[in-house]
Structure formats: structure tokens, C-alpha cells
XYZ file of C-alpha atoms in Angstrom:
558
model
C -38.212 101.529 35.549
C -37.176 98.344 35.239
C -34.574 98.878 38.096
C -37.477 100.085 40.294
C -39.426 96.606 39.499
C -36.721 94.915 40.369
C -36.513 96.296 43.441
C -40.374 96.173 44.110
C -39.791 92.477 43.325
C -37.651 91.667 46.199
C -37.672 91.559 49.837
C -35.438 94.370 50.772
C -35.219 93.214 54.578
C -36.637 96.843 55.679
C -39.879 97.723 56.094
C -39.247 101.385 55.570
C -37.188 100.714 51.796
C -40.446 97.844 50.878
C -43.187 100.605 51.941
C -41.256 103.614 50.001
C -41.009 101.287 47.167
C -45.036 100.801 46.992
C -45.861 104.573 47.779
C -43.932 105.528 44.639
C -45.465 102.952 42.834
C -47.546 105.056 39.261
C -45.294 108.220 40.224
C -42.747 108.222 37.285
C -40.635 111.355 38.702
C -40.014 109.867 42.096
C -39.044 107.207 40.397
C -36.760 108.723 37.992
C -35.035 110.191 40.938
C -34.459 107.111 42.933
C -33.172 105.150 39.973
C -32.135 107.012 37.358
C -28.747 107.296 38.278
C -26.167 105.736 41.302
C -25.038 107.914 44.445
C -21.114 107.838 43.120
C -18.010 106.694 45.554
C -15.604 109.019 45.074
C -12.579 110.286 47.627
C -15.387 111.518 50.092
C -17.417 108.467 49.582
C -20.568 108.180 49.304
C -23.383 111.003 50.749
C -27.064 110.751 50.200
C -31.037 111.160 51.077
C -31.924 108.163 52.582
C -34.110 105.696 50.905
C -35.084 103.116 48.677
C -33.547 102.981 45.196
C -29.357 103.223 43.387
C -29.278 107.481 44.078
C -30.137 106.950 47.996
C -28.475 105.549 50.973
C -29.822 102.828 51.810
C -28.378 98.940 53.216
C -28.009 97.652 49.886
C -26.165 100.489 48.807
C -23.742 100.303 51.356
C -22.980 96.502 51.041
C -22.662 97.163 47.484
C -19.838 99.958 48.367
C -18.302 98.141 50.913
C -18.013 94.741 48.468
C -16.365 97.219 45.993
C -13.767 98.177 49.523
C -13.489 94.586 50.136
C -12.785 94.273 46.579
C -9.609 96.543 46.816
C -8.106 95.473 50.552
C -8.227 92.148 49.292
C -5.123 93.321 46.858
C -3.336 94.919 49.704
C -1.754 92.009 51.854
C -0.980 93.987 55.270
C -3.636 92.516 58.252
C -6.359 92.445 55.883
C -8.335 94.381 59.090
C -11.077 97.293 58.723
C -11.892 99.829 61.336
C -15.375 100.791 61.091
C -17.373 103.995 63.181
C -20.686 106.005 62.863
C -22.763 108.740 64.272
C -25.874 108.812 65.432
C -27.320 109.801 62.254
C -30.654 107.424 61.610
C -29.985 104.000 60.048
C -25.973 104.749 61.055
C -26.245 101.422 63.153
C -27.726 99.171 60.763
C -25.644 100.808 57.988
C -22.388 99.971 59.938
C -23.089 95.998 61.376
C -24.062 95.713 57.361
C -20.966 96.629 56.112
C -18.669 94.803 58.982
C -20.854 91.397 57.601
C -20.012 92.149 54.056
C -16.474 92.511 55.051
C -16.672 89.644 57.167
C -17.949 87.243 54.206
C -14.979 88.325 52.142
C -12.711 86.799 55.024
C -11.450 90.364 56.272
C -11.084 91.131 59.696
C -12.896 93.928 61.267
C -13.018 96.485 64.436
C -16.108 98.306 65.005
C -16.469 100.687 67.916
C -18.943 99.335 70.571
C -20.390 102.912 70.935
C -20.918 105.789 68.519
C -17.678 107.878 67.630
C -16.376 110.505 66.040
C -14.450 110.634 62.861
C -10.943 111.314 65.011
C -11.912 107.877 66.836
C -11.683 106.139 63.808
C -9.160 107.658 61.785
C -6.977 106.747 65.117
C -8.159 103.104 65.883
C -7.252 102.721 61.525
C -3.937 103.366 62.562
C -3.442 101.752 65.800
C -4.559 98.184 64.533
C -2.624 98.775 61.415
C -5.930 98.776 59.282
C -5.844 98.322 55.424
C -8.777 100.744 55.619
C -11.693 102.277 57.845
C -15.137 103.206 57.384
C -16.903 106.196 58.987
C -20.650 105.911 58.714
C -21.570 109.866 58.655
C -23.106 112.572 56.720
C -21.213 115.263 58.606
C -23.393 118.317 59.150
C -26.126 117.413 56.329
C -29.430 117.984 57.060
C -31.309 114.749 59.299
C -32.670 113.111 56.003
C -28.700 112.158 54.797
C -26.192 109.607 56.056
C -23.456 108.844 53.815
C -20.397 106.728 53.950
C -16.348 108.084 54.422
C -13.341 105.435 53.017
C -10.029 105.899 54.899
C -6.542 104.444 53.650
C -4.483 102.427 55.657
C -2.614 105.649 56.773
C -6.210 107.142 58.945
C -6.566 109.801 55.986
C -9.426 109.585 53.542
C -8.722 107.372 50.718
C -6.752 108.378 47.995
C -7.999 109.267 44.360
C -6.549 106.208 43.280
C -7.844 103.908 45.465
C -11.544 105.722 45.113
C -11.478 104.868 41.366
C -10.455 101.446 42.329
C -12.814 100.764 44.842
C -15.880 102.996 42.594
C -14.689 99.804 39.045
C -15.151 97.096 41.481
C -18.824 98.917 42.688
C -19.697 98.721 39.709
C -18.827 95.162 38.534
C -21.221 94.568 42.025
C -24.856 94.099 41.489
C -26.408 96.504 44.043
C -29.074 93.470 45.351
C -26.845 90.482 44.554
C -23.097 91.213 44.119
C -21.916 91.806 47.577
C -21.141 88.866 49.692
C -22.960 88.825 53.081
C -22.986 87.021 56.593
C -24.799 88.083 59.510
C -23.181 90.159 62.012
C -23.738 87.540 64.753
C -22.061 85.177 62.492
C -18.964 87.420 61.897
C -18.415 87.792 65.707
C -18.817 83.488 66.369
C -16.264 83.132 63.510
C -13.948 85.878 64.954
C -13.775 88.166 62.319
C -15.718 91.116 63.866
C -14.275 92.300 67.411
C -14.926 95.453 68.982
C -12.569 97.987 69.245
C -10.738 97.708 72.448
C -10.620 99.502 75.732
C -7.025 99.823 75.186
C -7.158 101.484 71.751
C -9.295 104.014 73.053
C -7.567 105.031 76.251
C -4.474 105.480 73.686
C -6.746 107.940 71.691
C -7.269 109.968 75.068
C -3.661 110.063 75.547
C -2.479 110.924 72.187
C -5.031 113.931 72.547
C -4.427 115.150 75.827
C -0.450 114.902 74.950
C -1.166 118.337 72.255
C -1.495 120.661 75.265
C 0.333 123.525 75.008
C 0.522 124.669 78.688
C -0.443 121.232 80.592
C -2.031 122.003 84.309
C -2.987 125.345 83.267
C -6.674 124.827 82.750
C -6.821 123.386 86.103
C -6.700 126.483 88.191
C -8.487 128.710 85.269
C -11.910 128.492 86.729
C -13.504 128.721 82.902
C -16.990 128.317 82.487
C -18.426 126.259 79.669
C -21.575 125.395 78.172
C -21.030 122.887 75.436
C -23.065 121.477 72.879
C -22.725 117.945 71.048
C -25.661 118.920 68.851
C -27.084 115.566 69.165
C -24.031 113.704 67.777
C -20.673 111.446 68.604
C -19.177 114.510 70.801
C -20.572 114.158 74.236
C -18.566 111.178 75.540
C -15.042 112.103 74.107
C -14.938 115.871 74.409
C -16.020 115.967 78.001
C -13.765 112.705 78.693
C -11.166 115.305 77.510
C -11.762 118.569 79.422
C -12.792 116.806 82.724
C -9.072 115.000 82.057
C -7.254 118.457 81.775
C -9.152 120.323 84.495
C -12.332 122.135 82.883
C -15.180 121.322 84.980
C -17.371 123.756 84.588
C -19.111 122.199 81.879
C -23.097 122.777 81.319
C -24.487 120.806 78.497
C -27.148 122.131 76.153
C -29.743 119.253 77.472
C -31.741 119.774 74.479
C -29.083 118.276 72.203
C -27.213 116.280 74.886
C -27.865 112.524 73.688
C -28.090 111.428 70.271
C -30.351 112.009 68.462
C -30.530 111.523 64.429
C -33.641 113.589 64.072
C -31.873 116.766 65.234
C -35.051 118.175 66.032
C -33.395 121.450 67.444
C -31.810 122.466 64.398
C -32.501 121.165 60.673
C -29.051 121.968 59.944
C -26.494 120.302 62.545
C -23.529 122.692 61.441
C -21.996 124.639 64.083
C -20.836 126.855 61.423
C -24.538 128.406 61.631
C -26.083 130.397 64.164
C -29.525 128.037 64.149
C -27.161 125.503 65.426
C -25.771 127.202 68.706
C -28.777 129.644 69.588
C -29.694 126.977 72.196
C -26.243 126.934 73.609
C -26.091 131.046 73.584
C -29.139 130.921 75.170
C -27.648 128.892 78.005
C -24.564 130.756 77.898
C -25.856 134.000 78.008
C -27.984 132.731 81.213
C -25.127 130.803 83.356
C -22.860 133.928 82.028
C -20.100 131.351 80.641
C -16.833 132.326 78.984
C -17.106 130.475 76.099
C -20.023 128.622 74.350
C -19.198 125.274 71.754
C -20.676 122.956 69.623
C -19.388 119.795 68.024
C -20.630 118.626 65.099
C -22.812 114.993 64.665
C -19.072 113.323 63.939
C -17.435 115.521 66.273
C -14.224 116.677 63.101
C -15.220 120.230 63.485
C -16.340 122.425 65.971
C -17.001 125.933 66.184
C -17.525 128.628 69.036
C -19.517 131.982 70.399
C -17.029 134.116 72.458
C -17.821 136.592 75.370
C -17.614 140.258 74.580
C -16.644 142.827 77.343
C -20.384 143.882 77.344
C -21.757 140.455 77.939
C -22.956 139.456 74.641
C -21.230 136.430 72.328
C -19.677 136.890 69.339
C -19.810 133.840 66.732
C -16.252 132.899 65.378
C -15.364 132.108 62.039
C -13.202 129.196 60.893
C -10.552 131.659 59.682
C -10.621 133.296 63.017
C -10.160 130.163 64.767
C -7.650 128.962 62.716
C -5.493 131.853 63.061
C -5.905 132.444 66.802
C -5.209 128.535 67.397
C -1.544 128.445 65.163
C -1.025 131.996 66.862
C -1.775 130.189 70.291
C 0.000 127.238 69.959
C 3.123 129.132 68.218
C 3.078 131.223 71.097
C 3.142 129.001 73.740
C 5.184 126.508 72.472
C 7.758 129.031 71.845
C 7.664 130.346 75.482
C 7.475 126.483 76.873
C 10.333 125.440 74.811
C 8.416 122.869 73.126
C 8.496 124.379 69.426
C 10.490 121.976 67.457
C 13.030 123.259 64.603
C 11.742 124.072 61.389
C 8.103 123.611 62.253
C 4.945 123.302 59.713
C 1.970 123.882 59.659
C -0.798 123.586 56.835
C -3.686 124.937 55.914
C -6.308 124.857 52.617
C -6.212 127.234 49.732
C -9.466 128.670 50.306
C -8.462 129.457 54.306
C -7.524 133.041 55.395
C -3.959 134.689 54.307
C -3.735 136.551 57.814
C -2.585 132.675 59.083
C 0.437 133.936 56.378
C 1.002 137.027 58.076
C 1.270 135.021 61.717
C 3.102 132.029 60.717
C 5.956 134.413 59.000
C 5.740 136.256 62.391
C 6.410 133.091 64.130
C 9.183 132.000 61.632
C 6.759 128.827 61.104
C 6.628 127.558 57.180
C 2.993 127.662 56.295
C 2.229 124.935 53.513
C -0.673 125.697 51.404
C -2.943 122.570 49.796
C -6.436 121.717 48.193
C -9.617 121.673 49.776
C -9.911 118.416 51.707
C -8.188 117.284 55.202
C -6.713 114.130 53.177
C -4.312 116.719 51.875
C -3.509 118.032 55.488
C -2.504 114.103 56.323
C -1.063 114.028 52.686
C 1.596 116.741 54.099
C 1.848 115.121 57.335
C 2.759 111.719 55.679
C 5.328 113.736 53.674
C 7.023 114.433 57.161
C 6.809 111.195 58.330
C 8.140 109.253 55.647
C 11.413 111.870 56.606
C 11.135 110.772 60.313
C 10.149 114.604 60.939
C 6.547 114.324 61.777
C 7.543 116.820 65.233
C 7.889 119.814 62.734
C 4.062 119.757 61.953
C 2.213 122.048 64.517
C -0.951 122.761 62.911
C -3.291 122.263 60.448
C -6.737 123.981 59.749
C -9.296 124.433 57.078
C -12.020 127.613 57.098
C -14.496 125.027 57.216
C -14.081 124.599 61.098
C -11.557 122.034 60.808
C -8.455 122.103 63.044
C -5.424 118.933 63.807
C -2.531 119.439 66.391
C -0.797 116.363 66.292
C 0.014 113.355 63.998
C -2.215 110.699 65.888
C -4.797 111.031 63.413
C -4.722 112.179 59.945
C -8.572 114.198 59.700
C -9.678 117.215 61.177
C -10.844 116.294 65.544
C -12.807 118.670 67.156
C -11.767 116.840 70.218
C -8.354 117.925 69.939
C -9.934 121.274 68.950
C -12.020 121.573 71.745
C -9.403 121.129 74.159
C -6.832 123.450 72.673
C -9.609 126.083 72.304
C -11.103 125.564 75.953
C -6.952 125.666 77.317
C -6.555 129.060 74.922
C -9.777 130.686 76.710
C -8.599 129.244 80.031
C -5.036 130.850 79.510
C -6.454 134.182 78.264
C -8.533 134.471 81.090
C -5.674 133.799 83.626
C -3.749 136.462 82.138
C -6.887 139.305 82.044
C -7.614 138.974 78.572
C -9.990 136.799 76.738
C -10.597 134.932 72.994
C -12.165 138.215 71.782
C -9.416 140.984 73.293
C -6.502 138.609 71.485
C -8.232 138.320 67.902
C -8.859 142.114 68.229
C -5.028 142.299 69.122
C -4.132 140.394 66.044
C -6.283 142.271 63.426
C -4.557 145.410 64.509
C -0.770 143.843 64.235
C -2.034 142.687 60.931
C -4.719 144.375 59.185
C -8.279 143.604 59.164
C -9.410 141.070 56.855
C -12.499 139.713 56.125
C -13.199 136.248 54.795
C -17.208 135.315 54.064
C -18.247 131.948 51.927
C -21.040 132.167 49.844
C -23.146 128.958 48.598
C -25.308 128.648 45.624
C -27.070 125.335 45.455
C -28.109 123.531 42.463
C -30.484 121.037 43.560
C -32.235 118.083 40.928
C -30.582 115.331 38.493
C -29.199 118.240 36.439
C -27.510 120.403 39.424
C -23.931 119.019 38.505
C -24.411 119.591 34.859
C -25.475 123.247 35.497
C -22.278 123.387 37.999
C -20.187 122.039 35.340
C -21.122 124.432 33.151
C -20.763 127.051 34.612
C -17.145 126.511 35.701
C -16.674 125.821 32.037
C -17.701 129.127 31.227
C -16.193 131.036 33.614
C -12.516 129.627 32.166
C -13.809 130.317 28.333
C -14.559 133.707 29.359
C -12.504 134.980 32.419
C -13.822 138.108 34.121
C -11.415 140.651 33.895
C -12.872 142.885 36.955
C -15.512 142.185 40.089
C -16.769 145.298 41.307
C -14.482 148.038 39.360
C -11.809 145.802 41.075
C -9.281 144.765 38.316
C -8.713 140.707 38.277
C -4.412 140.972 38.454
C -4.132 137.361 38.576
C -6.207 134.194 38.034
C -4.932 130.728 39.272
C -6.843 127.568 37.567
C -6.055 124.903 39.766
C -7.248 122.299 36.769
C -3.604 123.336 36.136
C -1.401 121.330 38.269
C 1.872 122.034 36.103
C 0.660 125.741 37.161
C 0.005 125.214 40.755
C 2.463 122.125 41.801
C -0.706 120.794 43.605
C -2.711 118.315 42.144
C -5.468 119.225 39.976
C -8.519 120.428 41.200
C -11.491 122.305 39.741
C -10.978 125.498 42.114
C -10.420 129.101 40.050
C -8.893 131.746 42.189
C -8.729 135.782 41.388
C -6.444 138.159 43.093
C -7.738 141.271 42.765
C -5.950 144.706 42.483
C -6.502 145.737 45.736
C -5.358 142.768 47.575
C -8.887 140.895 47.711
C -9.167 137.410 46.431
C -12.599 135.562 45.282
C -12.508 132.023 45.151
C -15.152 129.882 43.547
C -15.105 126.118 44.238
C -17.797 123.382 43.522
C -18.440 121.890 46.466
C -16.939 117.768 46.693
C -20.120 116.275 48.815
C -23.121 118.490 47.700
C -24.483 120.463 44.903
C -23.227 123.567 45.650
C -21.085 125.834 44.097
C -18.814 127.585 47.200
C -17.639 131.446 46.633
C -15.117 132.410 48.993
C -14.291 135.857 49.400
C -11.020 137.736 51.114
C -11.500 141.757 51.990
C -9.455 144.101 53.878
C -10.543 147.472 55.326
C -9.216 150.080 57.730
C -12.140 148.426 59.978
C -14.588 145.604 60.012
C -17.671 147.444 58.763
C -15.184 148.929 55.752
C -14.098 145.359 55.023
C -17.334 143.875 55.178
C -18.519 146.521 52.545
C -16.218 145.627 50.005
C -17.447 141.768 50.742
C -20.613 142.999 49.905
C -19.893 144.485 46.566
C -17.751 141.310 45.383
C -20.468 139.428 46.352
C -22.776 141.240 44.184
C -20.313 141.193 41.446
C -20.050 137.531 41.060
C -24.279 136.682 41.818
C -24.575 137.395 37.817
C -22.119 134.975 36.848
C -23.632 131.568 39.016
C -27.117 132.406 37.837
């Protein structure tokens, strides 16, 4: 309460924060919510509703955060620069030119993009002006009421647990309405220590991306037939820059979610993981009769697809599908173009398909297995480079709808994505096949698996406790069967002298029949994630046994 009249008390320079502050004013719950705790920075961040108060995003929030990054590059040496994006979430703007004036007061250089862009853009622009860090103003797929707030390390991956607890002591040493220092963004530029990011820098982003093609020139000739969707978000202006680059120019944009557009008034839920998200674009595809209908998400890191079926109709595909026909693409191809390089890698998360096992061995690729989280994807990929091998990684893709070819950046690009996915189709199609004849072709040469996540949310101040507990109990008391399906194995991953990966709370049960069922608190919302791995002599056999898991474990999240 007294945090609230503090607030109250002072000019917030927003009329929307000042008016929220009054409305609540006699409402002791809304209060509670606003103040009684801090949105926490952790690896991801920060993510949030917006609004006024500590537990929302808001501008004073975010200079408070960014002090607490200032804070911490001030101990690095290096250029003492910070690369700085955002989406076109609402306030993503405002939130951005507040933190490169913050960072600007503390005498540290910074390069903000001119123009919305996608997570990719800046993971690539930290890198190429040799940034001591970079900060993504997003809230990925989150419904329109979030933004939120990504760190990256000096390397373009997310920042490290280490420097997260750094940069989360120094937040809090920071008084959210008083601590950070602050100069106007105007200000920053006359002194020189805000400059945009540079045509030069970009056009190098272009090139490193169009430089992953497996079979350059072929999408040319293809004659594939796209409708694409940016849902609103950063995706529009790269991706297309992209395709119309390599030859695909038979593009039709969903005009409905063309521009951006932080409302997303077409779907509540940008996430092209759902079908909500792309029934405009099937729509549209299924009237222009296009090969392949895709959708970027608002910061344009993942992407996902609806494939045409020989009967006309589109088929949604799953991140575990992608995944495994892009690394059997690209293994493929590179293989028959000569461009494989010895002892290649590729990576993927824990909770991801193990049919990418079954192709990788087929390929004679080593297939590296890490925690949830594309930092560790880049962790692996800095491994290489330290070695000067950084050719041998191929590939690296999370269920989640996240895919990387290439070391230019170190997060998941659904520009990168885009294009590999829109060459695959192209390719197929030149050869008589298509996207949905090939993953058909590799369920049969390797059994047909089934991989469905499951989400249980656990919304209010006590959601995390209630998660928390019930991991707790599910390690006191491990089930020894889902389903009349004995539990033959169970790997804690809060274990890391057990796993040889860091620790994480993710608990994973191999069943006796080959099915796994992961369950995994979610990093950036309160959620507890089950994933679950079937097999069956067909889809519809498979899918049953999801089913039953699935019932199985509903008892033990209640």
C-alpha cells in the first residue's frame, strides 16, 4: 500500500500508468496484485501484463532493469555498446527509446534499429558491433496485454544464469522511480551515444541468411505458391526481403495481419503454434490454392506452417515434424551438394522428438541433446567455436517452433526458417513430391511417433507456489506407472551430476513401452508443460496411447 501511494504520489510521465493508478484507488486486491511483489529478471528477462505498479511492465520498470544491465556492462570493458530491438507489441517503442536513455546516462553506447525487428535482427547486429549486450523488447507470442523484456550476452545468445543474477542484485539495489539514471533520447543521439543501427549491418544479416541455402537457385524456377502471414509482428519486412532474394515470388500476404499491429485483433493468441492463429492464412490458402501456408510470430524466432494434402486440404505441422523434416532436408542435400562438413552437429532440446535421433544416426550426424532454452543451442555452438569448428553445426531446433541453420546468430530465426522451409517445399515440388508425401516417407522408414504438449496454467500470486509444489511432490513420491505403462526410468534433471547438463527443474519418465512423458514448468509463464512421446503402428493408434497418458498424469497437476 504504501508502494501504491508512492506511486499515486508521482508524476509517472504516462497518462495511461497516472489514470490506472486512480481507478484502483479503494480496490485493495488490484492493488495487492500490482504491488505486492516485482516482475523478476531472470535468464528470459522480464515478461509481464502491462501496467502501472512493481509486478507489470511498465517504463519505470524497464529503466529500472536496464540500470541493473547498465549496472553489469559497466564491469565488462569490451566497447561498452548495447544493441537494442522490439516488436510491435504496444508500448514496445516507448519501452525501447527508454531503455537506450538509461543506457545512454550511464555513458554506454547504444544501437537501436530504426524500424521494428525480429529477435534474429538483434541477436545478429549484438554480434556484428561487438556488443557487451542487447535488448529485445518482446513478449513473444503472449497474449496483446504483455510485452516483456529479453537480455542477450555479448555472444547474441540470451544472457547467461550468471550474468541474470548479476544484473537481477543490481535491480534491486535500483529504486524502481528513482534509481535508474536517465537522459532523454534526443539527448543521447546530440551527445552521440545512441546511433541507429546501420544499413550496412543489416544488409550483412540478409547475407549471412541467404548464405544457409541448401540448393541455391533452386527456388527460382520452382513456381511455389505462398500465402504468408506476419501475424501483425516484426516478420513482414525481413522474411519477404528473403524469399523475393532467393526467387519465391508468389507471395500473398494475409492483409488482415499484414502491418503491425500490437492489438492483434485477429487472434488473441499470436502463436503460430495454434490453429486460431493461421485460420486466416488457410482461409487464403485454401482460396488462391497455395502450396504452403506460414506464419511468423510478433518477433519473427519461430514460425510454423499448414501443408497441402493430395486432396486439397492443409495439414498443420508440428514443431517436431518440422524439426525433423528440416535436419532430414538439409542432411540430405548437403550430402548430395557436397557441402556437409566432417563430423557435423546438430542440436536439439530435451523435450524435442527422438525420431530427429533416428534421422541424424541415419545421416551419420552427432545429435547433441540440451535443456529447454535456445541459449543452450548457442551454448553448443560457442563450444564449436571456441575449437575453430563452428562449420560442423548444421542444425538446431526446439519443439517449440524454433529452428537455426547457421552460426550468424545464436537464437532461434524464423527468417532463416522460413527460407529453408519455403526452398524444402520448392525442391519437393520440383521433384513430384511435396512437405506432406516426405514426412509420410519418414514415419514409415522410422516408425510413427507422436509427440503432443499439454499446458496446465496456474494463474494468481500463488500460481508458482502451487507449481512448486507440485514438482516437489511428484520427486517425494515418484509414480511408478501412467496408464498400466510401467515408469522403467526417471531422469531428474535437478540432478546435473546425473544428467551432465546443468540443472534444471525438468523430470522425465521412460516408459516400458518406449513412450516418454515429460513435465516441465514453464520459464516465462505460469504453466506447468507435459510433453508426451507415443508410438503406434499408425497415427490414430499413437494418438490413442497420447490420450491415455494424458489422462494418467491430469490427477497428478490438479
Amino acid at each position: 500500500m504504501e508502494e501504491y501511494k508512492r506511486w499515486a504520489a508521482t508524476d509517472l510521465k504516462d497518462f495511461d500508468l497516472n489514470k490506472e493508478l486512480r481507478d484502483i484507488e479503494g480496490d485493495d486486491e488490484a492493488i495487492k496484485d500490482r504491488f505486492a511483489v516485482a516482475l523478476k529478471f531472470g535468464t528470459a528477462g522480464l515478461r509481464g501484463v502491462l501496467g502501472a505498479g512493481t509486478n507489470r511492465m511498465n517504463i519505470w520498470v524497464v529503466r529500472q532493469a536496464t540500470q541493473g544491465v547498465a549496472d553489469w556492462v559497466k564491469t565488462q570493458g569490451g566497447t561498452q555498446t548495447v544493441a537494442i530491438s522490439y516488436d510491435s507489441r504496444l508500448k514496445g517503442w516507448n519501452f525501447a527509446r527508454d531503455a537506450a536513455g538509461v543506457l545512454a546516462a550511464n555513458g554506454i553506447h547504444v544501437r537501436i534499429y530504426d524500424e521494428l525487428m525480429p529477435v534474429p535482427a538483434l541477436s545478429f547486429a549484438t554480434r556484428y558491433y561487438h556488443c557487451n549486450a542487447g535488448i529485445m523488447v518482446t513478449a513473444s507470442h503472449n497474449p496483446a496485454q504483455y510485452n516483456g523484456y529479453k537480455a542477450y550476452g555479448p555472444d547474441g545468445c540470451q544472457m547467461t544464469d550468471d550474468a541474470a543474477a548479476v544484473v537481477y542484485a543490481s535491480i534491486q539495489k535500483t529504486d524502481v522511480l528513482t534509481g535508474a539514471k536517465y537522459m532523454s533520447f534526443a539527448a543521447g543521439v546530440e551527445k552521440g551515444l545512441i546511433q541507429f543501427v546501420g544499413d550496412d549491418c543489416k544488409k550483412a544479416f540478409y547475407e549471412a541468411i541467404e548464405s544457409r541455402q541448401v540448393r541455391p537457385g533452386l527456388a527460382k524456377t520452382s513456381g511455389l505458391k505462398l500465402v504468408y502471414s506476419p501475424l501483425n509482428g516484426t516478420g513482414l519486412v525481413p522474411v519477404t526481403h528473403v524469399l523475393r532474394d532467393i526467387g519465391i515470388t508468389d507471395v500473398t500476404i494475409v492483409p488482415e495481419q499484414e502491418y503491425p499491429n500490437g492489438y492483434f485483433t485477429t487472434c488473441s493468441y499470436p502463436n503460430p503454434e495454434i490453429f486460431a492463429a493461421l485460420e486466416k492464412g488457410l482461409q487464403l490458402a485454401e482460396k488462391a490454392g497455395a502450396d504452403l501456408m506460414l506464419a511468423t510470430d510478433p518477433d519473427a524466432d519461430r514460425v510454423g506452417i499448414a501443408m497441402k494434402c493430395p486432396d486439397g486440404s492443409y495439414e498443420l505441422v508440428t514443431g517436431n515434424e518440422m524439426g525433423v523434416l528440416l535436419l532430414d532436408y538439409i542432411c540430405a542435400g548437403r550430402i548430395e551438394k557436397g557441402t556437409m562438413p566432417k563430423h557435423p552437429v546438430a542440436v536439439m532440446s530435451i523435450v524435442s522428438t527422438p525420431l530427429a535421433d533416428k534421422v541424424a544416426a541415419h545421416y551419420g550426424v552427432e545429435l547433441r541433446h540440451v535443456l529447454t532454452g535456445f541459449k543452450w543451442i548457442g551454448d553448443q555452438i560457442a563450444g564449436l567455436e571456441k575449437n575453430g569448428e563452428e562449420d560442423r553445426f548444421i542444425f538446431g531446433f526446439e519443439e517449440s517452433y524454433g529452428y537455426l541453420a547457421g552460426t550468424y546468430v545464436r537464437d532461434k530465426d524464423a527468417v532463416v526458417s522460413s527460407m529453408l522451409i519455403c526452398e524444402m517445399a520448392a525442391y519437393y515440388r520440383s521433384i513430384g513430391s511435396s512437405i506432406k508425401q516426405r514426412l509420410e516417407e519418414i514415419y514409415q522408414q522410422y516408425g510413427r511417433y507422436y509427440n503432443q504438449v499439454d499446458a496446465f496454467s496456474f494463474p494468481g500470486l500463488s500460481g508458482m507456489e502451487k507449481m512448486a509444489g507440485i514438482m516437489e511432490k511428484l520427486r517425494k513420491n515418484p509414480p511408478s506407472s501412467f496408464a498400466g505403462k510401467a515408469v522403467t526410468k526417471v531422469t531428474d534433471y535437478a540432478e546435473p551430476e546425473k544428467t551432465g547438463l546443468p540443472k534444471a527443474n525438468v523430470l522425465i519418465y521412460t516408459l516400458d513401452d518406449g513412450s516418454t512423458v515429460v513435465v516441465r514448468p514453464s520459464g516465462t509463464e505460469p504453466k506447468i508443460k507435459t510433453y508426451f512421446t507415443t508410438l503406434g503402428k499408425n497415427l490414430a493408434e499413437a494418438k490413442a496411447e497420447k490420450d491415455k497418458l494424458a489422462e494418467a498424469v491430469k490427477p497428478l497437476l490438479a
